[in-house]
Coordinates of C-alpha atoms in Angstrom, one line a residue:
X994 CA 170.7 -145.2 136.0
X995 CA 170.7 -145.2 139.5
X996 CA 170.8 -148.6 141.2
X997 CA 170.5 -148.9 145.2
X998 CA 169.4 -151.6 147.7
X999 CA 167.0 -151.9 150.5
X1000 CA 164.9 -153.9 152.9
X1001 CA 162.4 -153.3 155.5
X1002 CA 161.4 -152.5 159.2
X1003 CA 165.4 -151.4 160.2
X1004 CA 167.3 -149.6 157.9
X1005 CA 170.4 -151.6 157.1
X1006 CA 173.4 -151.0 154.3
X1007 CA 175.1 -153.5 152.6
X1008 CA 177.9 -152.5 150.3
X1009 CA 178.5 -154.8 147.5
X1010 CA 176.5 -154.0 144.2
X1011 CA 174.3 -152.1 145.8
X1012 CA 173.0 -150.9 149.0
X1013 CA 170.4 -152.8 150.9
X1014 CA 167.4 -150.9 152.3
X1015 CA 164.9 -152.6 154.7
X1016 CA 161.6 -151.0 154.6
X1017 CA 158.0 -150.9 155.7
X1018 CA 157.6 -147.7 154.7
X1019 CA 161.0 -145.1 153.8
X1020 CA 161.6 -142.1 152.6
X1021 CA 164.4 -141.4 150.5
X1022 CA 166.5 -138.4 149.4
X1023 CA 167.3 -138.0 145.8
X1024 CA 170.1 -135.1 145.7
X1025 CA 171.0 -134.0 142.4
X1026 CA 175.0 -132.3 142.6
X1027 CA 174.1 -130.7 138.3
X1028 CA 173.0 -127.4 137.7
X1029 CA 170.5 -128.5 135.7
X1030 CA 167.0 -130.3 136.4
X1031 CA 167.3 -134.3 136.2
X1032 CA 164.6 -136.5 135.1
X1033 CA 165.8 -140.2 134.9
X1034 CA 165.3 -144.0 136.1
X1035 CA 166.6 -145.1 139.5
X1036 CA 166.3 -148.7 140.7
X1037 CA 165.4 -149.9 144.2
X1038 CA 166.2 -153.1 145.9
X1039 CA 163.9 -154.0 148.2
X1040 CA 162.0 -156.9 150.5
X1041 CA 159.0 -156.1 149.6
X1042 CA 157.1 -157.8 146.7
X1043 CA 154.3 -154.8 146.9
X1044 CA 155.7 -151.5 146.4
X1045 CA 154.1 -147.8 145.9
X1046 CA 155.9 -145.1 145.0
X1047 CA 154.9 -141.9 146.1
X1048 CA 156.4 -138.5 145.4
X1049 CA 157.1 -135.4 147.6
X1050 CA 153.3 -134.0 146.6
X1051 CA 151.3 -137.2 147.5
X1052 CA 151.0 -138.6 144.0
X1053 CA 151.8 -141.9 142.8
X1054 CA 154.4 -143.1 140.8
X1055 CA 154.4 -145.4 137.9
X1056 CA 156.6 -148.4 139.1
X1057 CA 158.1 -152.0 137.9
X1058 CA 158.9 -154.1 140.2
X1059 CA 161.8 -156.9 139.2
X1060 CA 163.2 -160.2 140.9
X1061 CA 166.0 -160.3 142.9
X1062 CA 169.0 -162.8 141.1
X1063 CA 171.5 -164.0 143.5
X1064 CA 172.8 -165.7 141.1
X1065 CA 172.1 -166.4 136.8
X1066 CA 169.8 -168.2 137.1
X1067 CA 168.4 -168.1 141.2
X1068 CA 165.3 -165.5 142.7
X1069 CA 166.1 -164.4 145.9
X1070 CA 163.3 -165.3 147.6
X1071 CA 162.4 -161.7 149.5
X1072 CA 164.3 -159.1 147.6
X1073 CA 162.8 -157.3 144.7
X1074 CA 163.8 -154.6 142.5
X1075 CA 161.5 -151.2 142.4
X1076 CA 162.1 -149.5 139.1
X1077 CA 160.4 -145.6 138.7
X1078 CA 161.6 -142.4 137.6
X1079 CA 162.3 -139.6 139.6
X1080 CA 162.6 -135.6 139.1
X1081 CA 165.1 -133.9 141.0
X1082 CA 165.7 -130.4 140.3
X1083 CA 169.1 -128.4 139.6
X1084 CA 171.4 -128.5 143.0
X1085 CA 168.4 -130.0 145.1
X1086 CA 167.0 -132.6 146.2
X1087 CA 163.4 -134.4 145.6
X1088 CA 161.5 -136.7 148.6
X1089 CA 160.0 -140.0 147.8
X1090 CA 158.3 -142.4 149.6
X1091 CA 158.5 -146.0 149.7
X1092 CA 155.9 -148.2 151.5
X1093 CA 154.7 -151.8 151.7
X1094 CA 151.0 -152.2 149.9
X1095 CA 148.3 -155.3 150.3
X1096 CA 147.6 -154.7 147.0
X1097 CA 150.2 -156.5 144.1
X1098 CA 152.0 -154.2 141.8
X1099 CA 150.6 -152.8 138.5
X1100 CA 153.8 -153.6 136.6
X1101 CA 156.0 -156.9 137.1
X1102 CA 158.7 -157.4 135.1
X1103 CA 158.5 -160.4 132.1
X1104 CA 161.6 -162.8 132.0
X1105 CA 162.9 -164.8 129.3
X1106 CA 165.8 -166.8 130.2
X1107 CA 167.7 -168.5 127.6
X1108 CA 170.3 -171.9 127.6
X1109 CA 169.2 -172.6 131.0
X1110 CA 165.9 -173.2 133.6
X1111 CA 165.2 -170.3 136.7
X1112 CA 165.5 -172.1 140.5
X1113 CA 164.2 -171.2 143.2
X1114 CA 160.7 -169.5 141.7
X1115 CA 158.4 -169.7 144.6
X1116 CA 155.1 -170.8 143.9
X1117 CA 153.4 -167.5 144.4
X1118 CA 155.5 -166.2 142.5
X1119 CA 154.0 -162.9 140.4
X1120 CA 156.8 -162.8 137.8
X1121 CA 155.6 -164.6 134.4
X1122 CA 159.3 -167.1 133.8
X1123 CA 159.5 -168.7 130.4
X1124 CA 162.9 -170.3 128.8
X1125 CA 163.9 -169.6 125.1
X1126 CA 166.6 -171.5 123.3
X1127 CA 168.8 -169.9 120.4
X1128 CA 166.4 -167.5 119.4
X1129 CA 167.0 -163.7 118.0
X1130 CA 165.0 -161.0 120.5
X1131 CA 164.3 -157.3 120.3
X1132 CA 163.8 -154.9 123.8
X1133 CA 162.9 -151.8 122.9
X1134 CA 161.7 -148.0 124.6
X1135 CA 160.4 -145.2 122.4
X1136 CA 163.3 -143.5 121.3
X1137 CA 164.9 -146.9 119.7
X1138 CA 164.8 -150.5 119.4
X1139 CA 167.6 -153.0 120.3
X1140 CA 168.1 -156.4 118.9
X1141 CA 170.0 -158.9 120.0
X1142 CA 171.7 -162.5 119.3
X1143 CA 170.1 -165.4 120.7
X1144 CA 173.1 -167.6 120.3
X1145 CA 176.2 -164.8 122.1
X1146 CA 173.5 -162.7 123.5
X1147 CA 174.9 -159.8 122.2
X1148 CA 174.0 -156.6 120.8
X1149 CA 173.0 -157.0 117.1
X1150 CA 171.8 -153.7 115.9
X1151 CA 170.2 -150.7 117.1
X1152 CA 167.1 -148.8 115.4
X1153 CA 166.4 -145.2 116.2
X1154 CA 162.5 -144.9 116.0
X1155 CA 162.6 -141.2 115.1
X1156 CA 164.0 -142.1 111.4
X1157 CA 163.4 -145.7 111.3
X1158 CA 167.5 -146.4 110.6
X1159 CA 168.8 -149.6 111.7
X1160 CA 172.3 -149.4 112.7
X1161 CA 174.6 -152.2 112.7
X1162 CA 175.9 -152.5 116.7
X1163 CA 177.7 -155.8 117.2
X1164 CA 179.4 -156.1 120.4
X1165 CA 182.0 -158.9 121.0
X1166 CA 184.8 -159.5 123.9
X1167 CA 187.7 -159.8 122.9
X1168 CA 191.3 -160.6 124.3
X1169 CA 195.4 -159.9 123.0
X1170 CA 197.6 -162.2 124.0
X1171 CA 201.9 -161.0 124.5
X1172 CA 204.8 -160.4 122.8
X1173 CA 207.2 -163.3 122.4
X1174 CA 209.9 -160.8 122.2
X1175 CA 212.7 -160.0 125.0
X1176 CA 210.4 -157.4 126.4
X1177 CA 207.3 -158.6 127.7
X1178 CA 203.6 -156.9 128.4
X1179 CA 203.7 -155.8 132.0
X1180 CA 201.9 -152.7 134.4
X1181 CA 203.1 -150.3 132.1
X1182 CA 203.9 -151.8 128.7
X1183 CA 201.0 -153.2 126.3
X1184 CA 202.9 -155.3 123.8
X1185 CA 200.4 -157.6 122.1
X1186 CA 201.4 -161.1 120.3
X1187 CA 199.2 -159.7 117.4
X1188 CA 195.7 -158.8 116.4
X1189 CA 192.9 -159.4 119.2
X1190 CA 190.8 -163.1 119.5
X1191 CA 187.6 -163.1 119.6
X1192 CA 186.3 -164.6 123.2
X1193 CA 183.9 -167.4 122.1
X1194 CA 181.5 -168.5 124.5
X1195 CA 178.4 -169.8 122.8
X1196 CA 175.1 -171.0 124.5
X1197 CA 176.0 -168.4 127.3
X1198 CA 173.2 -168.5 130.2
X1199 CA 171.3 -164.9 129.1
X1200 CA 168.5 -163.5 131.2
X1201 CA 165.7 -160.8 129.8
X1202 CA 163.4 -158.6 131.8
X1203 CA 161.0 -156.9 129.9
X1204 CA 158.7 -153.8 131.6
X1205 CA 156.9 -150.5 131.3
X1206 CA 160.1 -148.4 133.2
X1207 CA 163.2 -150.7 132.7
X1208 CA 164.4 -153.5 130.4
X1209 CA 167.1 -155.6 130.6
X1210 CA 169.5 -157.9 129.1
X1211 CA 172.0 -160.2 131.4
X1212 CA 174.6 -162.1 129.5
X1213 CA 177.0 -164.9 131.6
X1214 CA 180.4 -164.6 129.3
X1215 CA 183.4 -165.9 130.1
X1216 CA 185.2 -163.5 132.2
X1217 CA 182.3 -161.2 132.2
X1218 CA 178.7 -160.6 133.5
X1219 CA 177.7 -157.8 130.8
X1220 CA 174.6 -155.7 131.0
X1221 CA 172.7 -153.8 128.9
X1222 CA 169.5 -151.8 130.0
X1223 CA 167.0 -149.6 127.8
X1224 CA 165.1 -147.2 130.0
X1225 CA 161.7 -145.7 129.4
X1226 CA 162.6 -142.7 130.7
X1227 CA 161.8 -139.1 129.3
X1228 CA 165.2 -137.5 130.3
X1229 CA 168.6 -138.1 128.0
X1230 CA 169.2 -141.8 129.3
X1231 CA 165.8 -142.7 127.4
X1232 CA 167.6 -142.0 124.2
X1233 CA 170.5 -144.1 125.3
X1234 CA 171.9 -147.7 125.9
X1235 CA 173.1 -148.3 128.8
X1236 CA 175.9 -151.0 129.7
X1237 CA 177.4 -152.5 132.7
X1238 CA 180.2 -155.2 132.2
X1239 CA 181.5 -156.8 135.8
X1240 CA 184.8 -158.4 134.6
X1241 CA 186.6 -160.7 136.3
X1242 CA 190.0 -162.6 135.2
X1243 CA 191.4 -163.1 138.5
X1244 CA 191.3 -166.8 137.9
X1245 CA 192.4 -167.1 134.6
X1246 CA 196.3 -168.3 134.0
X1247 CA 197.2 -164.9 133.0
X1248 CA 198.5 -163.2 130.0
X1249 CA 195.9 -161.8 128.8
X1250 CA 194.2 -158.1 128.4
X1251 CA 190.5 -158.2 127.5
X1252 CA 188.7 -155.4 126.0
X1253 CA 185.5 -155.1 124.5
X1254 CA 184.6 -154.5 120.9
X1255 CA 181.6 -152.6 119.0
X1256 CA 181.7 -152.7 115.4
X1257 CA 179.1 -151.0 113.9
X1258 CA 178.6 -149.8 109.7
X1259 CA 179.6 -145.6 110.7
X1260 CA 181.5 -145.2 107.6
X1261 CA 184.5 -143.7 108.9
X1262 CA 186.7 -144.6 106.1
X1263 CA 189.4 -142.4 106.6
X1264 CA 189.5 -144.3 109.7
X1265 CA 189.3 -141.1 111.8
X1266 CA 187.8 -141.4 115.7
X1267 CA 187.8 -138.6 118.1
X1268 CA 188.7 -139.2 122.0
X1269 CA 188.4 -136.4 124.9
X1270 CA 191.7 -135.2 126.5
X1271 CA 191.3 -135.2 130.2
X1272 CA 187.2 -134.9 130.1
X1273 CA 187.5 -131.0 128.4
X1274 CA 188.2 -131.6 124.8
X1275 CA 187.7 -133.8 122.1
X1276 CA 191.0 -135.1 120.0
X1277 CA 191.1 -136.1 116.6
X1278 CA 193.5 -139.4 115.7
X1279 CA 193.8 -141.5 113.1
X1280 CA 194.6 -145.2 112.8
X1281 CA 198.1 -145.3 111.5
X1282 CA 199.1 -148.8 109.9
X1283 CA 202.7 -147.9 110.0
X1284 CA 203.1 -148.0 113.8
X1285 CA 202.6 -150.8 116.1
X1286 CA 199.1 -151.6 116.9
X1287 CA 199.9 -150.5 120.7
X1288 CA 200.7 -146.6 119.2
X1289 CA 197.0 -146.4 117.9
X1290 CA 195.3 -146.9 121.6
X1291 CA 194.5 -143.7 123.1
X1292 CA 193.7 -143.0 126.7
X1293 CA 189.2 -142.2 127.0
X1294 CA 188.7 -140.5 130.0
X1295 CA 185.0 -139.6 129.2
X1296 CA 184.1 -140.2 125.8
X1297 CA 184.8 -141.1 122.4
X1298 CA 182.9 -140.9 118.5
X1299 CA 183.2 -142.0 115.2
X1300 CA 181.2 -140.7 112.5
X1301 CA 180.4 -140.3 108.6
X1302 CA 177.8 -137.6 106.8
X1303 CA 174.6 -138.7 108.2
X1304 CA 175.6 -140.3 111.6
X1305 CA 177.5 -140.3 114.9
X1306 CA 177.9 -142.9 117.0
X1307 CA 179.0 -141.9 120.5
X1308 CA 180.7 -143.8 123.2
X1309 CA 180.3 -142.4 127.0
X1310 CA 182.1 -143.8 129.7
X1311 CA 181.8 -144.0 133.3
X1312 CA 185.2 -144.7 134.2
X1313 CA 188.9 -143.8 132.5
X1314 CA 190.0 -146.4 130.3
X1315 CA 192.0 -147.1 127.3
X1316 CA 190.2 -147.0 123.5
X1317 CA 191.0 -147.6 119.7
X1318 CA 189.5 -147.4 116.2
X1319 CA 191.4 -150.4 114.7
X1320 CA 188.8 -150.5 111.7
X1321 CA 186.1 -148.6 109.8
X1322 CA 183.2 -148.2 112.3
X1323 CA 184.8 -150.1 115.1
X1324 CA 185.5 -148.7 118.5
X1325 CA 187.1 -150.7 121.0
X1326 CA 187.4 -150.4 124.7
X1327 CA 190.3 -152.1 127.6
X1328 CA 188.6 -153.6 130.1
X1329 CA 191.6 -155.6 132.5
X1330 CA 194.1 -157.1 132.6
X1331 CA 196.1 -160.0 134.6
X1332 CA 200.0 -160.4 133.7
X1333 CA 202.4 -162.4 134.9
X1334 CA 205.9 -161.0 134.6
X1335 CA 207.3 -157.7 135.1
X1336 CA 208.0 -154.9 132.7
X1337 CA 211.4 -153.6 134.2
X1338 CA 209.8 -150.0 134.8
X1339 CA 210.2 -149.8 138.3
X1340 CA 206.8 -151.7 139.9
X1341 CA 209.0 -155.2 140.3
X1342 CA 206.1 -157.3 140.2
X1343 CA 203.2 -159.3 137.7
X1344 CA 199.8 -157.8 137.4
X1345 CA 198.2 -160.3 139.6
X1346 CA 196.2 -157.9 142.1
X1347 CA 192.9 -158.6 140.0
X1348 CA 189.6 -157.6 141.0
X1349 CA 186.0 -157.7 139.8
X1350 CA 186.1 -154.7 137.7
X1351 CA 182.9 -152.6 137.0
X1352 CA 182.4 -150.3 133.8
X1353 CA 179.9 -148.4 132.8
X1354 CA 179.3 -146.7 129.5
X1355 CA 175.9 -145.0 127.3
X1356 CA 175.9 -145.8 123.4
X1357 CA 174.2 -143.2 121.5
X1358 CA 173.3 -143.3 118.0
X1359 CA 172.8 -139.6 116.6
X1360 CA 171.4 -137.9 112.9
X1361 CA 173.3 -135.5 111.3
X1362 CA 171.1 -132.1 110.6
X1363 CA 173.4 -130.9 108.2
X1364 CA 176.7 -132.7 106.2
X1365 CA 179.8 -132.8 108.2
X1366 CA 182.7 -130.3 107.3
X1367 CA 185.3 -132.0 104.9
X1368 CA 188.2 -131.0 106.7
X1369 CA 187.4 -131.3 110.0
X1370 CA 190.3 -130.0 112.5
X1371 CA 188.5 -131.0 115.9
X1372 CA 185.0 -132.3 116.7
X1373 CA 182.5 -131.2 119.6
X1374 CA 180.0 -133.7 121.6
X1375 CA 176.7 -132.5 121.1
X1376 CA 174.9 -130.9 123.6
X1377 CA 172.9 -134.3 124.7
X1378 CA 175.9 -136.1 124.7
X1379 CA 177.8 -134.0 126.9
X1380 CA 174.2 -133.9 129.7
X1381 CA 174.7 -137.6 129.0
X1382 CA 178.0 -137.5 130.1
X1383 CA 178.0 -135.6 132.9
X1384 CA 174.4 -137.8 134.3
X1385 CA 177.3 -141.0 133.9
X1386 CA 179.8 -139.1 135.7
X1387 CA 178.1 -137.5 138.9
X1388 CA 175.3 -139.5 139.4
X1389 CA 172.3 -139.4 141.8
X1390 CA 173.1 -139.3 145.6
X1391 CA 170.8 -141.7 147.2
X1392 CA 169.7 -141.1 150.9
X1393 CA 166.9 -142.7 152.6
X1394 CA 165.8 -141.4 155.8
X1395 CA 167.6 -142.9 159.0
X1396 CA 165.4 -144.4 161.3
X1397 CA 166.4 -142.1 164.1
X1398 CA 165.2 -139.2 163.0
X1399 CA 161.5 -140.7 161.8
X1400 CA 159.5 -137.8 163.3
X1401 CA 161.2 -135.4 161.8
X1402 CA 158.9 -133.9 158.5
X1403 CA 161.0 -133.7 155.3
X1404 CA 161.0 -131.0 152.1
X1405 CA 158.7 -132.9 149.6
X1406 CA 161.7 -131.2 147.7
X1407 CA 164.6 -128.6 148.3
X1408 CA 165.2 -126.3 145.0
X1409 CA 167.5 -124.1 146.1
X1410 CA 167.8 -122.7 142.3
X1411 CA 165.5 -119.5 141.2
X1412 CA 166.3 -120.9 137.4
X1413 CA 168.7 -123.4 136.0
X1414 CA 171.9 -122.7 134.4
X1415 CA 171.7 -122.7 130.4
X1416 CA 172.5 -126.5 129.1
X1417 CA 175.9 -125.5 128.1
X1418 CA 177.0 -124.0 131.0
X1419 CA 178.3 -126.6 133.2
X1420 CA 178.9 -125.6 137.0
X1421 CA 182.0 -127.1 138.2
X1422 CA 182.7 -126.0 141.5
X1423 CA 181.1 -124.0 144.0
X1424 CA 182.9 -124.1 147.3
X1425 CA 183.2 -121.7 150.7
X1426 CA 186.8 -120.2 150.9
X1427 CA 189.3 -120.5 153.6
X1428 CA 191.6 -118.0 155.2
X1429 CA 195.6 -118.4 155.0
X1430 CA 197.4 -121.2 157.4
X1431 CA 198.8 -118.4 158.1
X1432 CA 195.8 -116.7 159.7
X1433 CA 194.7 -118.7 163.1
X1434 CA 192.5 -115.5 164.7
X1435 CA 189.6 -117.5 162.5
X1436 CA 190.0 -121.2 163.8
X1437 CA 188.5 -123.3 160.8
X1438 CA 185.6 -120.7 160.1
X1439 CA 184.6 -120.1 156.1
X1440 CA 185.4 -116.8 154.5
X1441 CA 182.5 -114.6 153.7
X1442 CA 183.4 -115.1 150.3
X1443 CA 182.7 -118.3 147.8
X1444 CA 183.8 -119.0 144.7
X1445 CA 182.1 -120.4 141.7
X1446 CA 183.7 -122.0 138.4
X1447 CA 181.4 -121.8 135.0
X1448 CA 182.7 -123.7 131.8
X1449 CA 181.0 -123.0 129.2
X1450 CA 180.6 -126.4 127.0
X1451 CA 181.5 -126.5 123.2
X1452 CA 179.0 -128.7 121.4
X1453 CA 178.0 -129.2 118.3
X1454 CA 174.3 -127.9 117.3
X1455 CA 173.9 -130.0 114.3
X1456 CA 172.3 -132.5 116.2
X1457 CA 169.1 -133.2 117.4
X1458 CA 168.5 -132.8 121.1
X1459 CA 166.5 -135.1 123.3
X1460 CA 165.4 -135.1 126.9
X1461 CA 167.5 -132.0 128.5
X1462 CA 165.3 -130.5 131.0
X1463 CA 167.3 -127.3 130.6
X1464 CA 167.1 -124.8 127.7
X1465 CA 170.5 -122.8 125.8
X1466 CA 171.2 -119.2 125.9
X1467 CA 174.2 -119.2 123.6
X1468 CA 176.5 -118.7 126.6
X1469 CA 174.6 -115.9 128.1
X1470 CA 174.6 -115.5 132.1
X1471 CA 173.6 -113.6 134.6
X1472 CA 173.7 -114.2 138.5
X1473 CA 170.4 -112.0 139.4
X1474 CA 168.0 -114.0 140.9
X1475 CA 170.0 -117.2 140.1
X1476 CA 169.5 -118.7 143.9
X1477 CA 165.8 -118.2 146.0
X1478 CA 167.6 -117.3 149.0
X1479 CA 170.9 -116.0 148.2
X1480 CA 172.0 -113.1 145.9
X1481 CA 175.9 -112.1 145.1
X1482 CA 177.9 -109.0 146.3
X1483 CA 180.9 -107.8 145.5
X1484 CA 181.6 -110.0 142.9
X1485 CA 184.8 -110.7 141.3
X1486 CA 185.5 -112.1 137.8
X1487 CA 188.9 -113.8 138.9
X1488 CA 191.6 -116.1 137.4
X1489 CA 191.3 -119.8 138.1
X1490 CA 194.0 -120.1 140.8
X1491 CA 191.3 -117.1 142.3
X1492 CA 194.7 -115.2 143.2
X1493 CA 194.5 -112.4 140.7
X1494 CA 191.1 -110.4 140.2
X1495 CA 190.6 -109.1 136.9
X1496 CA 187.4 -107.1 137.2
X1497 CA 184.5 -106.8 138.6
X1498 CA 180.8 -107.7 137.4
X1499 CA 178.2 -105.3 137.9
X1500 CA 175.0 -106.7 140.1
X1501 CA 172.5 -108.1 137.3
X1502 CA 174.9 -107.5 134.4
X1503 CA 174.8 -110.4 131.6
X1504 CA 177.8 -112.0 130.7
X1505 CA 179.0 -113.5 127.8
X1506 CA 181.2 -117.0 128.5
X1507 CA 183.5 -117.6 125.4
X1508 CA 183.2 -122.1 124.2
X1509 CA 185.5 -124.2 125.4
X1510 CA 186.4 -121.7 127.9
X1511 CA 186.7 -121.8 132.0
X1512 CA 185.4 -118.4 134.3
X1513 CA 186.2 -118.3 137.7
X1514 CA 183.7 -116.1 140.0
X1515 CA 184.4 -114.6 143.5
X1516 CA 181.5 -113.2 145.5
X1517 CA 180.1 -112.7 148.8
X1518 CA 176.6 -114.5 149.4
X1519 CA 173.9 -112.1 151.3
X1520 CA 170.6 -114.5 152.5
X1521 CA 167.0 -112.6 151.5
X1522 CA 164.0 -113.9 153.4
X1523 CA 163.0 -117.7 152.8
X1524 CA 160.9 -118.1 149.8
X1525 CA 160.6 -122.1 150.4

């Protein structure tokens, strides 16, 4: 989900949680760096209560509009939130417009807040407030259904509407304390006093917003502000949760190394989980009583799953971070941590240099097609995970028209792409080359040349798919007519340093890309007529 911030008449950025937009009526850019079409929900802070949307064609879009919290439990008074969902094709970029109306918006978000009473609600106020206390609550889109404690706020279960299944999702905070050994925890030794406490913090101030586009759940913990948003939205972050934990232990006494915990019942009782190595691969571990319950925390850079013979439950993270499977159907997650001695391995100084921390991450629930292998060497995301993945990763660029250059007409949309790439084939890097140091007759001009590097996903098929806005071709590619514009010459089929060619592909010949495999591409681009 993309979040940024605006407000109106001059166009002003703020960077804190977002950026701050002023507007009266502002277009903004929405450029998409996948090779595949996007379809999802972006979120627009404005200071505007009355908000159309309107795409690059003239048409309106279905919006929500949200308050504004400064803080738990206080409305800004002028800044709104302007939930919608926006289609941005493969490499481009789509135009929308923003404007100011007289007329009040067709969707305002409902909120509930719980353990405590909203401030600063002005009296015109079009957002319908009430106060809960202690109560059990459901949000829900129409892929699943999410229920959730009313005494921790907390996720509960989850309930996936296509096969009515109601999985058990708690989530909890937890923390580990340190060794009272000689050696200490420190910036690069994690040496727990033990098993992980549970954080209690009970009667926590939680805020709900309910709505046609976006619902949300805001929980006030102790050391975190945790978020947790279900989006109607008909591209892959539909079928997903989405969280967002801000942490912050800077003002704790230290000692301590928080994580968060998400026990669900995947019956994993071989206590197997699987983690990607380095955002390419996915490894499979095993919780291993005879070593110290450091050894069994394994480094996520992207993902991680846990699974039995009807169900996976995935993990996807934003953000590098450290992960174990302690239990059956438990996955747990490092968030920070603040230490105060050093570990004698050369930094010379506590962990003290604490800052508010944001993580994101994308729980995702998925049915078996067919009965799992029994002996299972290494496990593939499936292909929705991975689009999910790489959506977390490289999200949307967000750029709304500067106000100097308000005469100038934009694209409703710039698709530079004559057809996607197939959903497994993941474009990750397309770049001018440069000539040698060496070589100063050129000055900093490009080579003619470019290359292009294909990877070719490995994914698991026996799960469903939702949401992709691309289709598979079983690894089959072929670069005729892939750009409007362009088409490639002299093209090159090269290894990945791009020093040593190794042949050459024919113009309109279909290649074959191995799984799990990287192809690097050298070609000259030659402009046709504009087709725009």
């Amino acid at each position: 989900m993309v979040f940024y911030r605006m407000k109106a008449e001059k166009i002003m950025i703020l960077w804190q949680k977002s950026q701050l937009l002023m507007l009266l009526k502002k277009e903004v850019i929405f450029f998409n760096s996948l090779a595949h079409n996007r379809e999802q929900v972006v979120t627009v802070h404005v200071n505007a209560q009355n908000v159309q949307v309107v795409d690059g064609n003239g048409a309106e879009v279905q919006s929500q509009t949200d308050a504004f919290w400064v803080i738990k439990n206080r409305m800004a008074p002028e800044e709104f939130l302007v939930s919608f969902v926006v289609d941005v094709p493969a490499l481009g970029s789509a135009t929308y417009l923003l404007k100011r109306t007289t007329k009040g918006s067709k969707s305002y978000g409902k909120v509930t807040i719980y353990n405590t009473e909203a401030e600063n609600v002005p009296e015109q106020s079009p957002f319908t407030i009430k106060t809960e206390q202690e109560k059990d609550f459901t949000v829900e889109n129409s892929f699943l259904k999410a229920e959730f404690s009313g005494n921790t706020g907390f996720l509960k279960s989850v309930t996936t509407k296509d096969d009515g299944k109601q999985h058990k999702t708690e989530v909890s905070f937890v923390s580990y304390g340190i060794s009272h050994g000689k050696e200490k925890s420190g910036a690069y030794l994690f040496l727990p006093d033990g098993p992980a406490k549970t954080i209690n913090y009970m009667s926590p101030t939680i805020r709900i917003t309910r709505g046609p586009i976006m619902s949300e759940v805001v929980v006030y913990h102790q050391y975190t502000e945790h978020h947790v948003r279900i989006l109607s939205s008909p591209g892959t972050d539909g079928s997903a949760i989405d969280i967002y934990n801000l942490v912050d232990i800077s003002s704790t006494g230290g000692n301590i190394e928080t994580a968060m915990r998400i026990n669900t019942d995947i019956q994993n009782t071989d206590r197997e989980f699987f983690v990607d190595l380095n955002g390419f691969q996915m490894i499979k571990h095993k919780k291993l009583d005879k070593i110290p319950l450091q050894a069994n925390f394994y480094p996520m850079p992207s993902m991680a799953f846990i699974e039995d013979d009807s169900y996976r439950f995935s993990v996807l993270s934003g953000q590098s971070l450290g992960m174990a499977s302690l239990e059956v159907g438990q996955i747990e997650i490092m968030m920070d941590r603040r230490l105060n001695q050093d570990d004698n391995r050369g930094l010379g100084q506590p962990v003290h240099d604490n800052k508010v921390t944001p993580n994101r991450f994308a729980l995702l629930f998925e049915k078996r097609l067919k009965p799992r292998p029994k002996e299972k060497i290494t496990g593939f995301p499936s292909l929705q995970a991975h689009l999910t993945s790489l959506q977390l990763i490289q999200p949307l660029f967000v750029i709304p028209k500067n106000s100097d250059t308000e005469s100038i007409p934009l694209l409703p949309n710039f698709k530079p792409m004559q057809k996607t790439l197939p959903c497994e084939i993941h474009l990750l890097n397309f770049r001018s080359l440069r000539y040698s140091e060496d070589d100063t007759s050129h000055g900093f001009k490009p080579r003619k040349d470019v290359a292009m590097l294909l990877h070719h996903l490995g994914f698991d098929c026996n799960f469903p798919n939702r949401g992709l806005k691309c289709d598979s071709s079983d690894g089959q590619i072929s670069f005729l007519r892939l750009f409007k514009e362009l088409t490639f010459k002299n093209t090159k089929e090269t290894s990945l340093s791009l020093n040593y060619d190794q042949r050459d592909v024919k113009n309109g010949e279909t290649m074959s890309l191995k799984p799990m495999e990287i192809y690097a591409y050298r070609t000259e681009l030659q402009w046709m007529a504009s087709t725009y």
